[in-house]
Amino acid sequence: MDIASPLLLWYDRHARTLPWRGSRDPYIIWVSEIIFQQTRIEQGTGYFLRFVGRFPDLHSLAAAGEDEVLRLWQGLGYYSRARNMLFTARFIVENHGGIFPSDFEMIRKLKGIGDYTASCIASICFGQVHAAVDGNVYRVLSRVIADKTAIDSTKGQVLFKRLAQELISRQRPGDFNEALMDLGATVCKPRSPECTICPLINLCRACELKIQGELPVKSPAIKKSASVMNYLLVMQGEEIVIQKRTGKGIWNGLYELPMIAGDLEPASIAAECQSVYGIKADNLSEIRRIKHVLTHAKLDIRFYAVTTVSKASIGNKSLLWVSGRNIVEYPFPKPLVDFLDSLSES
Ligand code: SF4
């Protein structure tokens, strides 16, 4: 099957105009692919432009502090992506003289870079024949061959990667990868694919069988676990108390308010607050409750105001007092950014 010829003809006329399109700089392609792994183009483009505006190359990123990188990433979620990028930028500067490796296996071994991103960099920047298979590509290919293997199963991933590798243009591998992504994003959309304007209509088995809407197939969703997080807004004058999250859980490296986990009554939260943070919090009042959904968890986040605290009464050294003006210098997870923003507005 030759999908490359009609696809590339279509791409030459209909490629999306994107800020990183046309670049052959592996740093730029790397940043764009990492940002857009879990983020829609409309949401992530501003982040991309701010990121490469502040860190235009590997050296400037490698020299940055983690707080500043996370601050630029704030709101994008999946913060390990940003931490891995910082690690990898420093690694390339220290071990490869600041030159991005061009060998596929070396790219693939860099922290935070999987098969998909390595294939994008190798094909777009170095003209190597490596098919990059993302969600758009899975969708297009599963429809073209009308195959109902679950795209998130190991079997499906092997099947569609092998197929993409067979079909990729040997002359224009980077354009082929970008063309398939564009086709999936603009024509072969999840709902209502526009088959009548699709360059692959004459090859597409799902279109012939009229089963486009049944593809791609995914494994049944795993039930998300639910967690309750109780945040304590401890204020004195213009200052509030924050702490840095550590360990391997979500939002590692970001800042937050003092937090007690669990579906607890205010009296129990106050007791834990005293024992964990050394904060005497007798007058707790709930001021907001929000739901926040992550990939594997649903969070029930509750905010409590603690009204009877003085600086001297706080016994935990890991807590920081920060003024409202300086809070913007610290990276916070999205639900806390929204909460703190709403406080400054009210
Ligand atoms: S013909 Fe329709 S279903 Fe098939 S690839 Fe094109 S848009 Fe997708």
Short mmCIF file of C-alpha atoms and ligand atoms in Angstrom, two decimals:
data_model
loop_
_atom_site.label_atom_id
_atom_site.label_comp_id
_atom_site.label_asym_id
_atom_site.label_seq_id
_atom_site.Cartn_x
_atom_site.Cartn_y
_atom_site.Cartn_z
CA MET A 1 0.00 0.00 0.00
CA ASP A 2 1.38 3.43 -0.91
CA ILE A 3 -0.06 6.07 1.39
CA ALA A 4 3.09 8.23 1.27
CA SER A 5 2.49 9.65 -2.24
CA PRO A 6 -1.08 10.99 -1.78
CA LEU A 7 -0.30 11.99 1.80
CA LEU A 8 2.76 14.07 0.88
CA LEU A 9 0.95 15.70 -2.04
CA TRP A 10 -1.78 16.72 0.38
CA TYR A 11 0.77 17.86 2.98
CA ASP A 12 2.53 20.13 0.50
CA ARG A 13 -0.72 22.08 0.14
CA HIS A 14 -2.36 21.73 3.54
CA ALA A 15 0.38 21.51 6.19
CA ARG A 16 -0.53 23.39 9.37
CA THR A 17 1.39 26.58 10.07
CA LEU A 18 2.96 26.04 13.47
CA PRO A 19 5.74 28.05 15.16
CA TRP A 20 8.22 25.15 15.08
CA ARG A 21 7.34 23.96 11.55
CA GLY A 22 10.25 24.13 9.16
CA SER A 23 12.79 24.09 11.96
CA ARG A 24 15.48 21.40 11.75
CA ASP A 25 16.92 22.34 15.14
CA PRO A 26 16.67 19.24 17.35
CA TYR A 27 16.34 21.41 20.46
CA ILE A 28 13.26 23.18 19.04
CA ILE A 29 11.67 19.95 17.81
CA TRP A 30 12.39 18.28 21.17
CA VAL A 31 10.75 21.11 23.14
CA SER A 32 7.70 21.14 20.87
CA GLU A 33 7.22 17.37 20.99
CA ILE A 34 7.55 17.21 24.78
CA ILE A 35 5.11 20.08 25.34
CA PHE A 36 2.54 18.66 22.92
CA GLN A 37 2.70 15.08 24.15
CA GLN A 38 -0.14 15.68 26.59
CA THR A 39 -1.35 19.09 25.50
CA ARG A 40 -3.55 20.39 22.71
CA ILE A 41 -1.94 22.74 20.15
CA GLU A 42 -4.22 25.66 21.08
CA GLN A 43 -3.40 25.29 24.77
CA GLY A 44 0.34 24.64 24.40
CA THR A 45 1.47 27.11 21.73
CA GLY A 46 1.77 30.01 24.18
CA TYR A 47 3.80 27.80 26.52
CA PHE A 48 6.08 26.76 23.64
CA LEU A 49 6.71 30.37 22.62
CA ARG A 50 7.40 31.49 26.19
CA PHE A 51 9.66 28.51 26.81
CA VAL A 52 11.87 28.96 23.73
CA GLY A 53 11.75 32.74 24.21
CA ARG A 54 13.30 32.35 27.65
CA PHE A 55 15.44 29.29 26.78
CA PRO A 56 16.32 29.59 23.08
CA ASP A 57 18.89 26.77 23.12
CA LEU A 58 20.23 23.84 25.12
CA HIS A 59 22.82 25.93 26.93
CA SER A 60 20.32 28.47 28.27
CA LEU A 61 18.03 25.67 29.48
CA ALA A 62 20.92 23.74 31.05
CA ALA A 63 21.94 26.85 33.02
CA ALA A 64 18.43 27.43 34.42
CA GLY A 65 17.23 26.65 37.94
CA GLU A 66 14.48 24.05 38.42
CA ASP A 67 12.06 26.54 39.98
CA GLU A 68 12.21 28.80 36.93
CA VAL A 69 11.68 25.92 34.50
CA LEU A 70 8.72 24.60 36.52
CA ARG A 71 7.32 28.10 36.76
CA LEU A 72 7.24 28.36 32.94
CA TRP A 73 5.61 24.93 32.85
CA GLN A 74 3.02 25.84 35.47
CA GLY A 75 -0.45 24.84 34.30
CA LEU A 76 0.72 22.35 31.67
CA GLY A 77 0.71 19.42 34.09
CA TYR A 78 2.87 16.28 33.90
CA TYR A 79 5.72 18.20 35.50
CA SER A 80 8.17 15.30 35.23
CA ARG A 81 8.41 16.31 31.55
CA ALA A 82 9.94 19.66 32.53
CA ARG A 83 12.27 18.14 35.13
CA ASN A 84 13.45 15.52 32.62
CA MET A 85 14.08 18.22 30.01
CA LEU A 86 16.25 20.15 32.43
CA PHE A 87 18.16 16.98 33.34
CA THR A 88 18.66 16.07 29.67
CA ALA A 89 19.78 19.58 28.67
CA ARG A 90 22.42 19.49 31.42
CA PHE A 91 23.39 15.95 30.41
CA ILE A 92 23.92 16.93 26.76
CA VAL A 93 25.96 19.98 27.73
CA GLU A 94 28.14 17.93 30.10
CA ASN A 95 28.49 14.78 27.97
CA HIS A 96 28.05 15.83 24.33
CA GLY A 97 29.57 19.30 24.35
CA GLY A 98 26.10 20.85 24.09
CA ILE A 99 25.46 19.21 20.67
CA PHE A 100 22.20 17.26 20.43
CA PRO A 101 23.05 13.66 19.42
CA SER A 102 21.94 12.61 15.93
CA ASP A 103 22.14 8.84 16.47
CA PHE A 104 18.65 7.40 17.03
CA GLU A 105 19.70 5.01 19.80
CA MET A 106 21.56 7.78 21.61
CA ILE A 107 18.53 10.10 21.34
CA ARG A 108 16.28 7.28 22.54
CA LYS A 109 18.39 6.79 25.68
CA LEU A 110 18.08 10.42 26.82
CA LYS A 111 15.94 10.86 29.91
CA GLY A 112 12.30 11.69 29.13
CA ILE A 113 12.61 10.77 25.43
CA GLY A 114 10.66 7.74 24.24
CA ASP A 115 10.37 6.08 20.87
CA TYR A 116 7.90 8.67 19.56
CA THR A 117 9.97 11.78 20.39
CA ALA A 118 13.22 10.13 19.29
CA SER A 119 11.57 9.23 15.96
CA CYS A 120 10.36 12.81 15.48
CA ILE A 121 13.80 14.28 16.15
CA ALA A 122 15.65 11.66 14.05
CA SER A 123 13.29 12.00 11.06
CA ILE A 124 12.58 15.75 11.08
CA CYS A 125 16.05 17.01 12.00
CA PHE A 126 18.33 14.32 10.59
CA GLY A 127 16.27 12.76 7.76
CA GLN A 128 16.36 9.26 9.28
CA VAL A 129 13.64 6.74 8.46
CA HIS A 130 11.90 6.33 11.84
CA ALA A 131 8.10 6.40 11.98
CA ALA A 132 6.65 8.47 14.85
CA VAL A 133 3.33 7.07 16.06
CA ASP A 134 1.19 9.32 18.25
CA GLY A 135 -2.55 9.28 18.97
CA ASN A 136 -3.37 10.91 15.62
CA VAL A 137 -1.31 8.36 13.72
CA TYR A 138 -2.84 5.41 15.58
CA ARG A 139 -6.28 6.69 14.63
CA VAL A 140 -5.50 7.20 10.94
CA LEU A 141 -3.72 3.86 10.52
CA SER A 142 -6.31 1.83 12.40
CA ARG A 143 -8.96 3.29 10.09
CA VAL A 144 -6.96 2.88 6.90
CA ILE A 145 -6.58 -0.86 7.51
CA ALA A 146 -9.84 -1.17 9.52
CA ASP A 147 -8.11 -2.99 12.36
CA LYS A 148 -9.78 -3.25 15.76
CA THR A 149 -6.71 -4.15 17.82
CA ALA A 150 -6.71 -1.85 20.88
CA ILE A 151 -4.26 0.96 20.14
CA ASP A 152 -3.20 1.21 23.80
CA SER A 153 -2.36 -2.50 24.07
CA THR A 154 1.18 -3.77 23.56
CA LYS A 155 -0.05 -5.79 20.58
CA GLY A 156 -1.63 -2.68 19.03
CA GLN A 157 1.45 -0.56 19.61
CA VAL A 158 3.70 -3.14 17.94
CA LEU A 159 1.26 -3.62 15.05
CA PHE A 160 0.80 0.07 14.22
CA LYS A 161 4.46 0.98 14.74
CA ARG A 162 5.48 -1.80 12.34
CA LEU A 163 2.88 -0.69 9.81
CA ALA A 164 3.97 2.97 10.02
CA GLN A 165 7.59 1.89 9.59
CA GLU A 166 6.64 -0.03 6.43
CA LEU A 167 4.63 2.86 4.99
CA ILE A 168 6.95 5.78 5.80
CA SER A 169 8.50 7.68 2.89
CA ARG A 170 12.19 6.82 2.52
CA GLN A 171 12.79 10.17 0.80
CA ARG A 172 10.85 12.46 3.15
CA PRO A 173 10.52 10.66 6.50
CA GLY A 174 10.13 13.82 8.58
CA ASP A 175 7.45 15.26 6.31
CA PHE A 176 5.66 11.90 6.26
CA ASN A 177 5.50 11.84 10.08
CA GLU A 178 4.26 15.42 10.27
CA ALA A 179 1.78 14.83 7.44
CA LEU A 180 0.17 11.86 9.22
CA MET A 181 -0.09 13.89 12.44
CA ASP A 182 -1.67 16.80 10.53
CA LEU A 183 -4.09 14.53 8.72
CA GLY A 184 -5.20 13.03 12.04
CA ALA A 185 -5.56 16.46 13.64
CA THR A 186 -7.44 18.21 10.84
CA VAL A 187 -9.19 15.61 8.63
CA CYS A 188 -9.28 12.15 10.20
CA LYS A 189 -10.58 13.61 13.46
CA PRO A 190 -11.78 11.46 16.37
CA ARG A 191 -15.41 12.38 15.69
CA SER A 192 -16.75 13.17 12.22
CA PRO A 193 -13.73 12.38 10.04
CA GLU A 194 -13.94 14.35 6.79
CA CYS A 195 -13.46 11.45 4.40
CA THR A 196 -14.64 13.35 1.33
CA ILE A 197 -11.58 15.66 1.49
CA CYS A 198 -9.14 12.99 2.68
CA PRO A 199 -6.19 12.10 0.41
CA LEU A 200 -6.40 8.49 1.62
CA ILE A 201 -10.08 7.93 0.78
CA ASN A 202 -9.34 5.51 -2.05
CA LEU A 203 -7.14 3.38 0.18
CA CYS A 204 -9.14 3.51 3.39
CA ARG A 205 -10.84 0.27 4.36
CA ALA A 206 -12.83 1.78 7.24
CA CYS A 207 -14.30 4.38 4.90
CA GLU A 208 -15.22 1.66 2.42
CA LEU A 209 -16.90 -0.39 5.17
CA LYS A 210 -18.40 2.75 6.77
CA ILE A 211 -16.97 1.85 10.19
CA GLN A 212 -14.81 4.96 10.74
CA GLY A 213 -16.78 5.80 13.87
CA GLU A 214 -15.90 2.44 15.45
CA LEU A 215 -12.16 3.05 15.19
CA PRO A 216 -9.74 3.29 16.83
CA VAL A 217 -10.51 0.78 19.58
CA LYS A 218 -9.14 1.41 23.07
CA SER A 219 -8.89 -0.90 26.11
CA PRO A 220 -11.62 -0.39 28.75
CA ALA A 221 -10.77 2.60 30.96
CA ILE A 222 -9.14 1.90 34.32
CA LYS A 223 -11.17 3.31 37.18
CA LYS A 224 -9.45 6.35 38.65
CA SER A 225 -8.73 6.29 42.38
CA ALA A 226 -10.16 9.18 44.41
CA SER A 227 -8.12 11.18 46.94
CA VAL A 228 -8.97 14.05 49.23
CA MET A 229 -6.41 16.84 49.81
CA ASN A 230 -7.04 19.44 52.49
CA TYR A 231 -5.02 22.62 51.94
CA LEU A 232 -4.50 25.10 54.73
CA LEU A 233 -4.36 28.78 53.93
CA VAL A 234 -2.23 30.12 56.73
CA MET A 235 -1.97 33.90 56.48
CA GLN A 236 -0.53 36.73 58.47
CA GLY A 237 -0.87 40.18 56.98
CA GLU A 238 0.45 40.01 53.41
CA GLU A 239 2.22 36.69 53.86
CA ILE A 240 1.13 33.07 53.45
CA VAL A 241 2.79 29.78 54.29
CA ILE A 242 3.93 27.43 51.49
CA GLN A 243 6.08 24.31 51.20
CA LYS A 244 7.89 22.43 48.43
CA ARG A 245 6.55 19.00 47.50
CA THR A 246 9.15 16.25 47.65
CA GLY A 247 9.11 12.49 47.04
CA LYS A 248 7.81 10.57 44.07
CA GLY A 249 4.12 11.49 44.10
CA ILE A 250 2.30 13.95 41.87
CA TRP A 251 3.60 17.52 41.51
CA ASN A 252 7.02 16.65 42.84
CA GLY A 253 9.21 19.78 42.97
CA LEU A 254 6.29 22.21 42.86
CA TYR A 255 5.11 24.32 45.79
CA GLU A 256 1.82 24.06 47.66
CA LEU A 257 0.10 25.15 50.84
CA PRO A 258 0.47 22.95 53.93
CA MET A 259 -1.59 19.85 53.14
CA ILE A 260 -3.31 17.10 55.12
CA ALA A 261 -4.53 14.11 53.06
CA GLY A 262 -7.75 12.21 53.71
CA ASP A 263 -11.51 12.62 53.96
CA LEU A 264 -11.34 14.17 57.43
CA GLU A 265 -13.48 16.36 59.67
CA PRO A 266 -12.05 19.84 60.44
CA ALA A 267 -11.20 18.75 64.00
CA SER A 268 -9.06 15.85 62.69
CA ILE A 269 -7.39 18.12 60.12
CA ALA A 270 -6.56 20.59 62.91
CA ALA A 271 -5.07 17.81 65.04
CA GLU A 272 -2.89 16.54 62.15
CA CYS A 273 -1.92 20.07 61.26
CA GLN A 274 -0.59 20.49 64.79
CA SER A 275 1.37 17.24 64.74
CA VAL A 276 2.72 17.43 61.15
CA TYR A 277 3.43 21.16 60.84
CA GLY A 278 3.40 22.44 64.38
CA ILE A 279 0.57 24.80 63.39
CA LYS A 280 -2.14 25.34 65.97
CA ALA A 281 -5.28 25.57 63.82
CA ASP A 282 -8.31 25.67 66.10
CA ASN A 283 -10.51 27.85 63.89
CA LEU A 284 -10.61 26.03 60.56
CA SER A 285 -13.20 27.17 58.07
CA GLU A 286 -13.68 25.61 54.63
CA ILE A 287 -13.53 28.29 51.95
CA ARG A 288 -13.50 26.32 48.69
CA ARG A 289 -13.89 22.79 47.35
CA ILE A 290 -12.92 21.74 43.82
CA LYS A 291 -12.56 18.55 41.80
CA HIS A 292 -9.41 18.04 39.75
CA VAL A 293 -8.90 15.08 37.43
CA LEU A 294 -5.47 13.64 36.64
CA THR A 295 -4.66 10.69 34.40
CA HIS A 296 -4.91 8.12 37.17
CA ALA A 297 -6.68 9.94 39.96
CA LYS A 298 -9.59 12.17 40.81
CA LEU A 299 -8.72 14.77 43.41
CA ASP A 300 -11.20 16.29 45.82
CA ILE A 301 -9.35 19.43 46.93
CA ARG A 302 -10.59 21.40 49.92
CA PHE A 303 -9.19 24.72 51.07
CA TYR A 304 -9.40 25.82 54.69
CA ALA A 305 -8.55 29.19 56.17
CA VAL A 306 -6.53 29.08 59.39
CA THR A 307 -7.15 32.30 61.21
CA THR A 308 -5.29 32.15 64.50
CA VAL A 309 -1.66 31.72 63.59
CA SER A 310 1.36 33.81 64.38
CA LYS A 311 4.77 33.26 62.81
CA ALA A 312 6.27 32.26 66.11
CA SER A 313 3.69 29.51 66.61
CA ILE A 314 4.77 27.55 63.52
CA GLY A 315 7.20 24.80 64.40
CA ASN A 316 8.03 23.21 61.02
CA LYS A 317 11.26 24.39 59.40
CA SER A 318 10.32 23.21 55.87
CA LEU A 319 7.56 25.83 55.66
CA LEU A 320 8.22 29.20 54.03
CA TRP A 321 6.49 32.53 54.66
CA VAL A 322 6.07 34.26 51.30
CA SER A 323 4.53 37.62 50.55
CA GLY A 324 1.63 37.84 48.09
CA ARG A 325 3.85 39.87 45.75
CA ASN A 326 6.60 37.22 45.63
CA ILE A 327 4.32 34.20 45.29
CA VAL A 328 4.55 34.42 41.47
CA GLU A 329 8.19 33.36 41.68
CA TYR A 330 7.21 29.88 42.89
CA PRO A 331 5.80 27.15 40.62
CA PHE A 332 2.47 25.71 41.85
CA PRO A 333 0.17 23.01 40.45
CA LYS A 334 -2.76 24.32 38.41
CA PRO A 335 -5.50 23.99 41.08
CA LEU A 336 -3.37 26.02 43.52
CA VAL A 337 -2.54 28.65 40.89
CA ASP A 338 -6.27 29.11 40.27
CA PHE A 339 -6.98 29.31 43.99
CA LEU A 340 -4.18 31.80 44.71
CA ASP A 341 -5.18 33.89 41.68
CA SER A 342 -8.74 34.07 42.93
CA LEU A 343 -7.47 35.22 46.34
CA SER A 344 -5.44 38.03 44.83
CA GLU A 345 -8.49 39.13 42.79
CA SER A 346 -10.84 39.16 45.79
S1 SF4 B 1 -10.90 8.24 4.53
FE1 SF4 B 1 -11.86 8.97 6.39
S2 SF4 B 1 -11.50 7.42 7.95
FE2 SF4 B 1 -10.12 7.02 6.24
S3 SF4 B 1 -8.22 8.01 6.79
FE3 SF4 B 1 -9.38 9.47 5.58
S4 SF4 B 1 -10.59 10.70 7.03
FE4 SF4 B 1 -9.82 8.87 8.11
#
